[in-house]
């Protein structure tokens, strides 16, 4: 257990450090900030949007604002390079998750929260990153919590690094250790080990 944990921590750190170096010289996309807009879930939604566009400018002006992404929704994200894009879905949240074995327990006054993401590589090159560096949870006060090096019985975690060929996807859990009384409000995910300009955000609860 200790050897596996140390190896995962080292791999994630080294991968994140290499991406920081690349980011210093790469030209980022124009999109930046926090994105809460979910992708349409059905072809019918796209057809409806096309019909609305054909109705004229007035119809476009009256289009209601998109609802904030929530659990089950997918957000299209861009990395620092144009070839690095992905559709990220927040699939499931398991609160008070149980450690995978008797030795994996949260610290006193803390609890595990396991969050399952699906990452689909939509760019021209493979997604190769450490998802554990890319996600965080925020509570109702805006306090942010990063991932913990722990596996839970909620399900399998992502491999480090996660290598996903263009057009393919991977599913995995990320574990967070948060205060027992924390009221979680949002989950966030950014490409390039969390340093991309664009961040996807989902509303919890």
XYZ file of N, CA and C in Angstrom:
615
model
N 0.828 -1.210 0.000
C 0.000 0.000 0.000
C 0.860 1.256 0.000
N 1.916 1.262 0.931
C 2.778 2.439 1.038
C 3.571 2.656 -0.235
N 4.053 1.548 -0.825
C 4.844 1.655 -2.053
C 3.980 2.199 -3.186
N 2.752 1.668 -3.307
C 1.848 2.119 -4.368
C 1.512 3.594 -4.203
N 1.238 4.007 -2.971
C 0.894 5.406 -2.702
C 2.036 6.330 -3.054
N 3.254 5.966 -2.658
C 4.420 6.794 -2.950
C 4.648 6.892 -4.451
N 4.487 5.776 -5.154
C 4.695 5.775 -6.609
C 3.687 6.670 -7.297
N 2.411 6.600 -6.880
C 1.375 7.431 -7.495
C 1.630 8.906 -7.221
N 2.051 9.214 -5.972
C 2.320 10.614 -5.630
C 3.480 11.146 -6.467
N 4.538 10.353 -6.600
C 5.706 10.779 -7.370
C 5.364 10.954 -8.838
N 4.598 10.005 -9.400
C 4.226 10.093 -10.815
C 3.381 11.330 -11.080
N 2.431 11.592 -10.204
C 1.561 12.757 -10.384
C 2.351 14.050 -10.271
N 3.289 14.104 -9.318
C 4.097 15.309 -9.129
C 4.979 15.568 -10.335
N 5.660 14.531 -10.812
C 6.560 14.693 -11.957
C 5.801 15.084 -13.217
N 4.637 14.492 -13.420
C 3.844 14.819 -14.599
C 3.356 16.254 -14.529
N 2.910 16.679 -13.341
C 2.455 18.055 -13.180
C 3.574 19.047 -13.399
N 4.778 18.716 -12.898
C 5.925 19.615 -13.056
C 6.301 19.771 -14.523
N 6.253 18.674 -15.273
C 6.604 18.746 -16.695
C 5.600 19.592 -17.458
N 4.329 19.519 -17.075
C 3.305 20.323 -17.738
C 3.486 21.805 -17.424
N 3.949 22.123 -16.234
C 4.215 23.519 -15.884
C 5.302 24.093 -16.782
N 6.332 23.297 -17.051
C 7.415 23.747 -17.927
C 6.891 23.967 -19.336
N 6.093 23.038 -19.833
C 5.518 23.177 -21.169
C 4.600 24.382 -21.248
N 3.858 24.631 -20.172
C 2.918 25.747 -20.172
C 3.600 27.094 -20.254
N 4.845 27.165 -19.833
C 5.561 28.440 -19.855
C 5.852 28.888 -21.273
N 5.885 27.933 -22.214
C 6.221 28.289 -23.591
C 5.081 28.084 -24.572
N 4.018 27.392 -24.139
C 2.904 27.114 -25.060
C 1.976 28.305 -25.155
N 1.340 28.437 -26.318
C 0.351 29.492 -26.510
C -1.011 28.941 -26.149
N -1.672 29.536 -25.175
C -2.954 29.036 -24.706
C -4.080 29.477 -25.602
N -5.262 28.806 -25.493
C -6.417 29.178 -26.281
C -7.035 30.459 -25.770
N -7.915 31.054 -26.550
C -8.543 32.303 -26.139
C -9.537 32.090 -25.005
N -10.122 30.865 -24.899
C -11.085 30.595 -23.849
C -10.384 30.522 -22.507
N -10.925 31.228 -21.521
C -10.351 31.188 -20.185
C -11.464 31.402 -19.175
N -11.132 31.213 -17.903
C -12.113 31.397 -16.850
C -12.824 30.100 -16.517
N -13.965 30.248 -15.808
C -14.731 29.100 -15.349
C -15.916 28.858 -16.274
N -16.039 27.625 -16.764
C -17.155 27.254 -17.639
C -18.134 26.390 -16.868
N -19.400 26.793 -16.829
C -20.438 26.005 -16.167
C -21.480 25.509 -17.173
N -21.185 25.661 -18.463
C -22.155 25.297 -19.502
C -22.001 23.839 -19.913
N -23.066 23.073 -19.716
C -23.043 21.661 -20.078
C -23.312 21.480 -21.561
N -22.720 20.447 -22.140
C -22.990 20.124 -23.538
C -24.390 19.543 -23.658
N -25.080 19.775 -24.793
C -26.400 19.164 -25.009
C -26.277 17.653 -24.890
N -27.238 17.028 -24.223
C -27.150 15.591 -23.974
C -27.770 14.737 -25.058
N -28.607 15.344 -25.938
C -29.265 14.559 -26.977
C -29.204 15.285 -28.313
N -29.254 14.540 -29.430
C -29.295 15.162 -30.761
C -30.480 16.095 -30.910
N -31.586 15.815 -30.195
C -32.778 16.645 -30.294
C -32.489 18.060 -29.819
N -31.628 18.166 -28.823
C -31.278 19.490 -28.312
C -30.571 20.298 -29.381
N -29.649 19.647 -30.115
C -28.927 20.336 -31.171
C -29.877 20.732 -32.290
N -30.845 19.853 -32.602
C -31.799 20.153 -33.660
C -32.653 21.336 -33.280
N -33.032 21.389 -32.000
C -33.844 22.502 -31.530
C -33.099 23.803 -31.625
N -31.784 23.760 -31.318
C -30.964 24.962 -31.391
C -30.868 25.451 -32.829
N -30.731 24.513 -33.789
C -30.636 24.883 -35.196
C -31.935 25.513 -35.675
N -33.065 24.957 -35.226
C -34.353 25.507 -35.622
C -34.517 26.913 -35.081
N -34.051 27.122 -33.854
C -34.150 28.445 -33.254
C -33.315 29.458 -34.007
N -32.129 29.024 -34.483
C -31.257 29.930 -35.217
C -31.914 30.347 -36.524
N -32.675 29.438 -37.144
C -33.306 29.747 -38.416
C -34.497 30.671 -38.259
N -34.978 30.871 -37.033
C -36.141 31.710 -36.801
C -35.803 33.185 -36.826
N -34.498 33.527 -36.845
C -34.126 34.929 -36.919
C -33.396 35.400 -35.686
N -32.873 36.643 -35.761
C -32.089 37.197 -34.662
C -32.917 37.359 -33.407
N -34.194 37.667 -33.552
C -35.038 37.878 -32.381
C -35.110 36.640 -31.518
N -35.178 35.471 -32.161
C -35.244 34.227 -31.404
C -33.959 34.005 -30.632
N -32.819 34.359 -31.240
C -31.538 34.182 -30.564
C -31.454 35.065 -29.335
N -31.975 36.287 -29.442
C -31.907 37.211 -28.317
C -32.747 36.747 -27.141
N -33.806 35.982 -27.417
C -34.691 35.545 -26.341
C -34.299 34.195 -25.760
N -33.190 33.625 -26.255
C -32.735 32.328 -25.775
C -32.408 32.405 -24.292
N -32.985 31.526 -23.466
C -32.727 31.565 -22.024
C -31.292 31.169 -21.700
N -30.797 31.672 -20.598
C -29.435 31.349 -20.184
C -29.346 29.868 -19.833
N -28.219 29.256 -20.173
C -28.027 27.831 -19.892
C -27.922 27.609 -18.390
N -28.536 26.535 -17.921
C -28.465 26.204 -16.505
C -27.058 25.729 -16.163
N -26.654 25.949 -14.913
C -25.325 25.532 -14.483
C -25.196 24.018 -14.544
N -24.034 23.534 -14.973
C -23.784 22.100 -15.057
C -23.912 21.467 -13.677
N -24.410 20.251 -13.655
C -24.605 19.514 -12.408
C -24.088 18.086 -12.575
N -24.247 17.278 -11.539
C -23.805 15.890 -11.602
C -24.498 15.193 -12.772
N -23.731 14.514 -13.601
C -24.263 13.839 -14.775
C -24.028 14.610 -16.059
N -23.656 15.889 -15.949
C -23.443 16.728 -17.127
C -22.000 16.663 -17.620
N -21.829 16.999 -18.901
C -20.521 17.017 -19.552
C -20.146 18.439 -19.938
N -18.899 18.816 -19.685
C -18.390 20.133 -20.062
C -17.210 19.941 -21.013
N -17.228 20.661 -22.137
C -16.125 20.608 -23.102
C -15.020 21.539 -22.627
N -13.819 21.016 -22.462
C -12.701 21.800 -21.937
C -11.544 21.870 -22.925
N -10.805 22.970 -22.851
C -9.622 23.167 -23.680
C -8.394 23.297 -22.801
N -7.284 22.742 -23.308
C -6.022 22.837 -22.603
C -5.190 23.990 -23.130
N -3.899 23.967 -22.809
C -3.018 25.052 -23.232
C -2.720 24.993 -24.722
N -2.794 23.803 -25.299
C -2.563 23.644 -26.729
C -3.882 23.345 -27.433
N -4.024 23.808 -28.666
C -5.257 23.601 -29.418
C -5.562 22.123 -29.619
N -4.537 21.299 -29.667
C -4.728 19.868 -29.896
C -5.180 19.122 -28.641
N -5.182 19.820 -27.503
C -5.524 19.188 -26.230
C -6.909 19.645 -25.772
N -7.929 18.856 -26.074
C -9.288 19.149 -25.631
C -9.908 17.861 -25.102
N -10.914 18.011 -24.250
C -11.573 16.835 -23.680
C -12.980 17.182 -23.231
N -13.865 16.205 -23.331
C -15.197 16.303 -22.746
C -15.122 15.626 -21.387
N -15.389 16.377 -20.332
C -15.288 15.844 -18.976
C -16.680 15.779 -18.353
N -17.037 14.609 -17.868
C -18.347 14.394 -17.246
C -18.168 14.093 -15.765
N -18.923 14.791 -14.920
C -18.950 14.452 -13.501
C -20.059 13.403 -13.359
N -19.655 12.156 -13.191
C -20.599 11.036 -13.237
C -21.316 10.809 -11.915
N -20.554 10.802 -10.831
C -21.136 10.407 -9.547
C -20.340 10.994 -8.387
N -21.016 11.253 -7.281
C -20.368 11.703 -6.046
C -20.765 10.754 -4.924
N -19.782 10.148 -4.270
C -20.037 9.243 -3.150
C -19.504 9.893 -1.882
N -20.404 10.414 -1.065
C -19.998 11.073 0.179
C -19.767 10.026 1.265
N -18.898 10.350 2.199
C -18.532 9.423 3.273
C -18.093 8.073 2.699
N -17.271 8.129 1.669
C -16.775 6.901 1.056
C -15.859 6.156 2.028
N -15.922 4.836 1.954
C -15.109 3.997 2.833
C -13.802 3.647 2.151
N -12.697 3.724 2.905
C -11.397 3.365 2.358
C -11.387 1.945 1.831
N -10.515 1.686 0.860
C -10.507 0.371 0.209
C -10.079 -0.755 1.137
N -9.363 -0.426 2.218
C -8.955 -1.458 3.167
C -8.933 -0.868 4.565
N -8.601 -1.694 5.545
C -8.636 -1.263 6.944
C -7.584 -0.202 7.270
N -6.593 -0.044 6.406
C -5.537 0.932 6.670
C -5.829 2.299 6.042
N -6.786 2.342 5.138
C -7.093 3.599 4.448
C -8.270 4.282 5.128
N -7.953 5.280 5.937
C -8.984 5.995 6.685
C -8.685 7.497 6.652
N -9.719 8.329 6.686
C -9.476 9.780 6.749
C -8.951 10.169 8.121
N -8.312 11.317 8.221
C -7.807 11.803 9.498
C -8.977 12.134 10.423
N -8.698 12.252 11.694
C -9.741 12.609 12.657
C -10.412 13.911 12.252
N -11.727 13.927 12.308
C -12.468 15.128 11.946
C -12.660 15.310 10.457
N -12.231 14.333 9.668
C -12.345 14.413 8.205
C -13.200 13.260 7.671
N -13.572 13.358 6.402
C -14.295 12.294 5.715
C -13.807 12.199 4.282
N -13.948 11.024 3.681
C -13.608 10.844 2.278
C -14.823 11.132 1.404
N -14.585 11.821 0.307
C -15.608 12.016 -0.718
C -14.988 11.530 -2.027
N -15.616 10.543 -2.645
C -15.113 9.986 -3.907
C -15.943 10.543 -5.062
N -15.269 11.102 -6.049
C -15.953 11.717 -7.196
C -15.513 10.995 -8.465
N -16.494 10.509 -9.217
C -16.197 9.772 -10.442
C -16.324 10.697 -11.657
N -15.272 10.751 -12.457
C -15.244 11.536 -13.685
C -15.069 10.604 -14.883
N -15.623 11.022 -16.021
C -15.330 10.378 -17.293
C -14.623 11.414 -18.166
N -13.479 11.058 -18.713
C -12.698 11.959 -19.558
C -12.634 11.381 -20.957
N -13.125 12.129 -21.937
C -13.053 11.699 -23.334
C -12.121 12.640 -24.088
N -11.077 12.093 -24.676
C -10.116 12.896 -25.436
C -10.752 13.295 -26.768
N -10.975 14.580 -26.961
C -11.627 15.053 -28.189
C -10.667 15.786 -29.120
N -9.421 15.955 -28.698
C -8.443 16.663 -29.517
C -7.743 15.740 -30.496
N -6.781 16.291 -31.198
C -6.042 15.515 -32.202
C -4.914 14.698 -31.588
N -4.624 14.928 -30.321
C -3.600 14.120 -29.664
C -4.176 13.480 -28.403
N -3.488 12.474 -27.922
C -3.972 11.732 -26.764
C -3.961 12.590 -25.506
N -4.876 12.279 -24.603
C -4.869 12.872 -23.271
C -3.895 12.053 -22.434
N -2.877 12.690 -21.897
C -1.925 12.013 -21.040
C -1.635 12.923 -19.865
N -2.218 12.602 -18.725
C -2.166 13.532 -17.596
C -2.464 12.773 -16.303
N -2.351 13.480 -15.196
C -2.705 12.939 -13.884
C -3.995 13.628 -13.439
N -5.158 12.998 -13.617
C -6.425 13.634 -13.248
C -6.472 14.101 -11.796
N -5.729 13.428 -10.923
C -5.750 13.811 -9.516
C -5.186 15.224 -9.306
N -4.392 15.715 -10.242
C -3.877 17.081 -10.150
C -4.870 18.105 -10.704
N -5.909 17.616 -11.381
C -6.773 18.499 -12.162
C -8.076 18.887 -11.477
N -8.428 18.211 -10.392
C -9.748 18.411 -9.791
C -9.668 18.972 -8.378
N -10.748 19.643 -7.987
C -10.890 20.106 -6.614
C -12.363 20.273 -6.286
N -12.661 20.263 -4.991
C -14.004 20.508 -4.501
C -14.032 21.827 -3.750
N -15.163 22.513 -3.788
C -15.335 23.768 -3.064
C -16.555 23.655 -2.163
N -16.422 24.192 -0.938
C -17.572 24.170 -0.036
C -18.393 25.447 -0.189
N -19.434 25.572 0.595
C -20.354 26.699 0.478
C -19.679 28.036 0.769
N -18.570 28.025 1.499
C -17.835 29.256 1.818
C -16.744 29.574 0.795
N -16.553 28.683 -0.178
C -15.529 28.918 -1.184
C -14.190 28.286 -0.864
N -14.106 27.530 0.240
C -12.861 26.842 0.582
C -12.642 25.693 -0.393
N -11.435 25.579 -0.938
C -11.136 24.553 -1.929
C -10.374 23.389 -1.291
N -10.648 22.190 -1.784
C -9.991 20.981 -1.292
C -9.440 20.186 -2.470
N -8.157 19.858 -2.412
C -7.529 19.068 -3.451
C -7.714 17.585 -3.183
N -7.222 16.765 -4.105
C -7.387 15.320 -3.970
C -6.448 14.742 -2.922
N -6.849 13.577 -2.422
C -6.037 12.835 -1.464
C -5.478 11.593 -2.153
N -4.322 11.124 -1.671
C -3.739 9.903 -2.212
C -4.379 8.727 -1.475
N -5.556 8.324 -1.936
C -6.279 7.236 -1.283
C -7.263 6.626 -2.262
N -7.481 5.344 -2.129
C -8.493 4.641 -2.905
C -9.635 4.245 -1.984
N -10.834 4.195 -2.524
C -12.005 3.849 -1.711
C -12.792 2.710 -2.352
N -13.763 2.212 -1.607
C -14.622 1.147 -2.100
C -15.662 1.667 -3.084
N -15.669 2.981 -3.332
C -16.611 3.541 -4.302
C -16.343 2.970 -5.691
N -15.075 2.698 -6.002
C -14.731 2.155 -7.305
C -13.288 2.442 -7.666
N -12.824 1.939 -8.804
C -11.425 2.098 -9.223
C -11.049 3.558 -9.468
N -9.828 3.899 -9.100
C -9.299 5.246 -9.349
C -8.671 5.293 -10.742
N -8.381 6.506 -11.211
C -7.660 6.659 -12.471
C -6.234 6.145 -12.310
N -5.678 5.633 -13.384
C -4.260 5.299 -13.409
C -3.459 6.595 -13.513
N -2.197 6.549 -13.077
C -1.327 7.720 -13.169
C -0.079 7.348 -13.952
N 0.137 7.958 -15.138
C -0.795 8.891 -15.778
C -1.945 8.145 -16.452
N -3.007 8.897 -16.752
C -4.113 8.350 -17.529
C -3.829 8.658 -18.995
N -3.678 7.632 -19.800
C -3.393 7.799 -21.229
C -4.632 7.411 -22.033
N -5.221 8.387 -22.718
C -6.472 8.174 -23.440
C -6.268 8.573 -24.900
N -6.465 7.629 -25.807
C -6.287 7.901 -27.228
C -7.389 8.837 -27.729
N -7.115 9.622 -28.780
C -8.128 10.519 -29.340
C -9.419 9.761 -29.665
N -10.546 10.318 -29.229
C -11.835 9.696 -29.482
C -12.260 8.678 -28.444
N -11.338 8.293 -27.551
C -11.659 7.308 -26.526
C -11.821 7.986 -25.167
N -12.307 7.224 -24.192
C -12.563 7.807 -22.873
C -12.107 6.869 -21.764
N -11.976 7.425 -20.561
C -11.607 6.647 -19.379
C -12.482 7.097 -18.219
N -12.769 6.149 -17.327
C -13.636 6.395 -16.183
C -12.871 6.085 -14.910
N -12.970 6.967 -13.914
C -12.259 6.707 -12.676
C -12.707 7.617 -11.556
N -12.402 7.187 -10.334
C -12.727 7.985 -9.150
C -11.507 8.778 -8.693
N -11.768 9.950 -8.125
C -10.768 10.746 -7.425
C -11.261 10.917 -5.992
N -10.362 10.815 -5.043
C -10.737 10.880 -3.630
C -10.315 12.211 -3.018
N -11.220 12.786 -2.235
C -10.959 14.034 -1.524
C -11.154 13.791 -0.027
N -10.311 14.430 0.779
C -10.441 14.352 2.235
C -10.868 15.729 2.720
N -12.087 15.828 3.248
C -12.650 17.123 3.629
C -13.139 17.062 5.071
N -13.317 18.224 5.712
C -13.855 18.227 7.083
C -15.224 17.552 7.145
N -15.503 16.882 8.264
C -16.768 16.177 8.404
C -17.972 17.095 8.250
N -17.828 18.347 8.677
C -18.978 19.258 8.627
C -19.001 20.142 7.378
N -18.103 19.895 6.422
C -18.056 20.713 5.207
C -19.295 20.463 4.350
N -19.922 21.562 3.883
C -21.064 21.474 2.980
C -20.530 21.735 1.576
N -20.390 20.686 0.800
C -19.777 20.818 -0.522
C -20.770 21.408 -1.522
N -20.283 22.363 -2.319
C -21.162 23.085 -3.240
C -20.792 22.895 -4.706
N -19.496 22.750 -5.013
C -19.060 22.705 -6.404
C -17.889 21.749 -6.574
N -17.765 21.230 -7.805
C -16.592 20.453 -8.206
C -16.002 21.139 -9.429
N -14.678 21.150 -9.526
C -14.006 21.785 -10.661
C -12.973 20.836 -11.269
N -12.733 21.033 -12.569
C -11.737 20.218 -13.271
C -11.099 21.065 -14.360
N -9.766 21.022 -14.441
C -9.020 21.742 -15.478
C -8.030 20.783 -16.126
N -7.805 20.934 -17.409
C -6.826 20.106 -18.103
C -5.408 20.540 -17.750
N -4.426 19.824 -18.284
C -3.008 20.140 -18.061
C -2.655 20.168 -16.579
N -3.098 19.133 -15.859
C -2.813 19.014 -14.427
C -3.280 20.234 -13.636
N -4.383 20.815 -14.086
C -4.993 21.913 -13.339
C -4.496 23.291 -13.674
N -3.582 23.426 -14.659
C -3.030 24.758 -14.939
C -3.557 25.370 -16.230
N -4.490 24.688 -16.904
C -5.093 25.270 -18.112
C -5.903 26.509 -17.725
N -6.063 27.437 -18.666
C -6.799 28.669 -18.392
C -8.283 28.420 -18.140
N -8.825 27.380 -18.759
C -10.252 27.109 -18.642
C -10.524 26.042 -17.583
N -11.539 26.293 -16.754
C -11.922 25.367 -15.697
C -13.394 25.015 -15.821
N -13.703 23.734 -15.784
C -15.105 23.294 -15.781
C -15.609 23.254 -14.354
N -16.865 23.647 -14.171
C -17.427 23.683 -12.816
C -18.837 23.089 -12.799
N -19.070 22.190 -11.846
C -20.364 21.541 -11.690
C -20.948 21.891 -10.314
N -22.248 22.083 -10.283
C -22.943 22.350 -9.029
C -23.288 21.033 -8.371
N -23.011 20.916 -7.080
C -23.316 19.706 -6.332
C -24.602 19.896 -5.537
N -25.347 18.828 -5.352
C -26.560 18.895 -4.555
C -27.737 19.502 -5.294
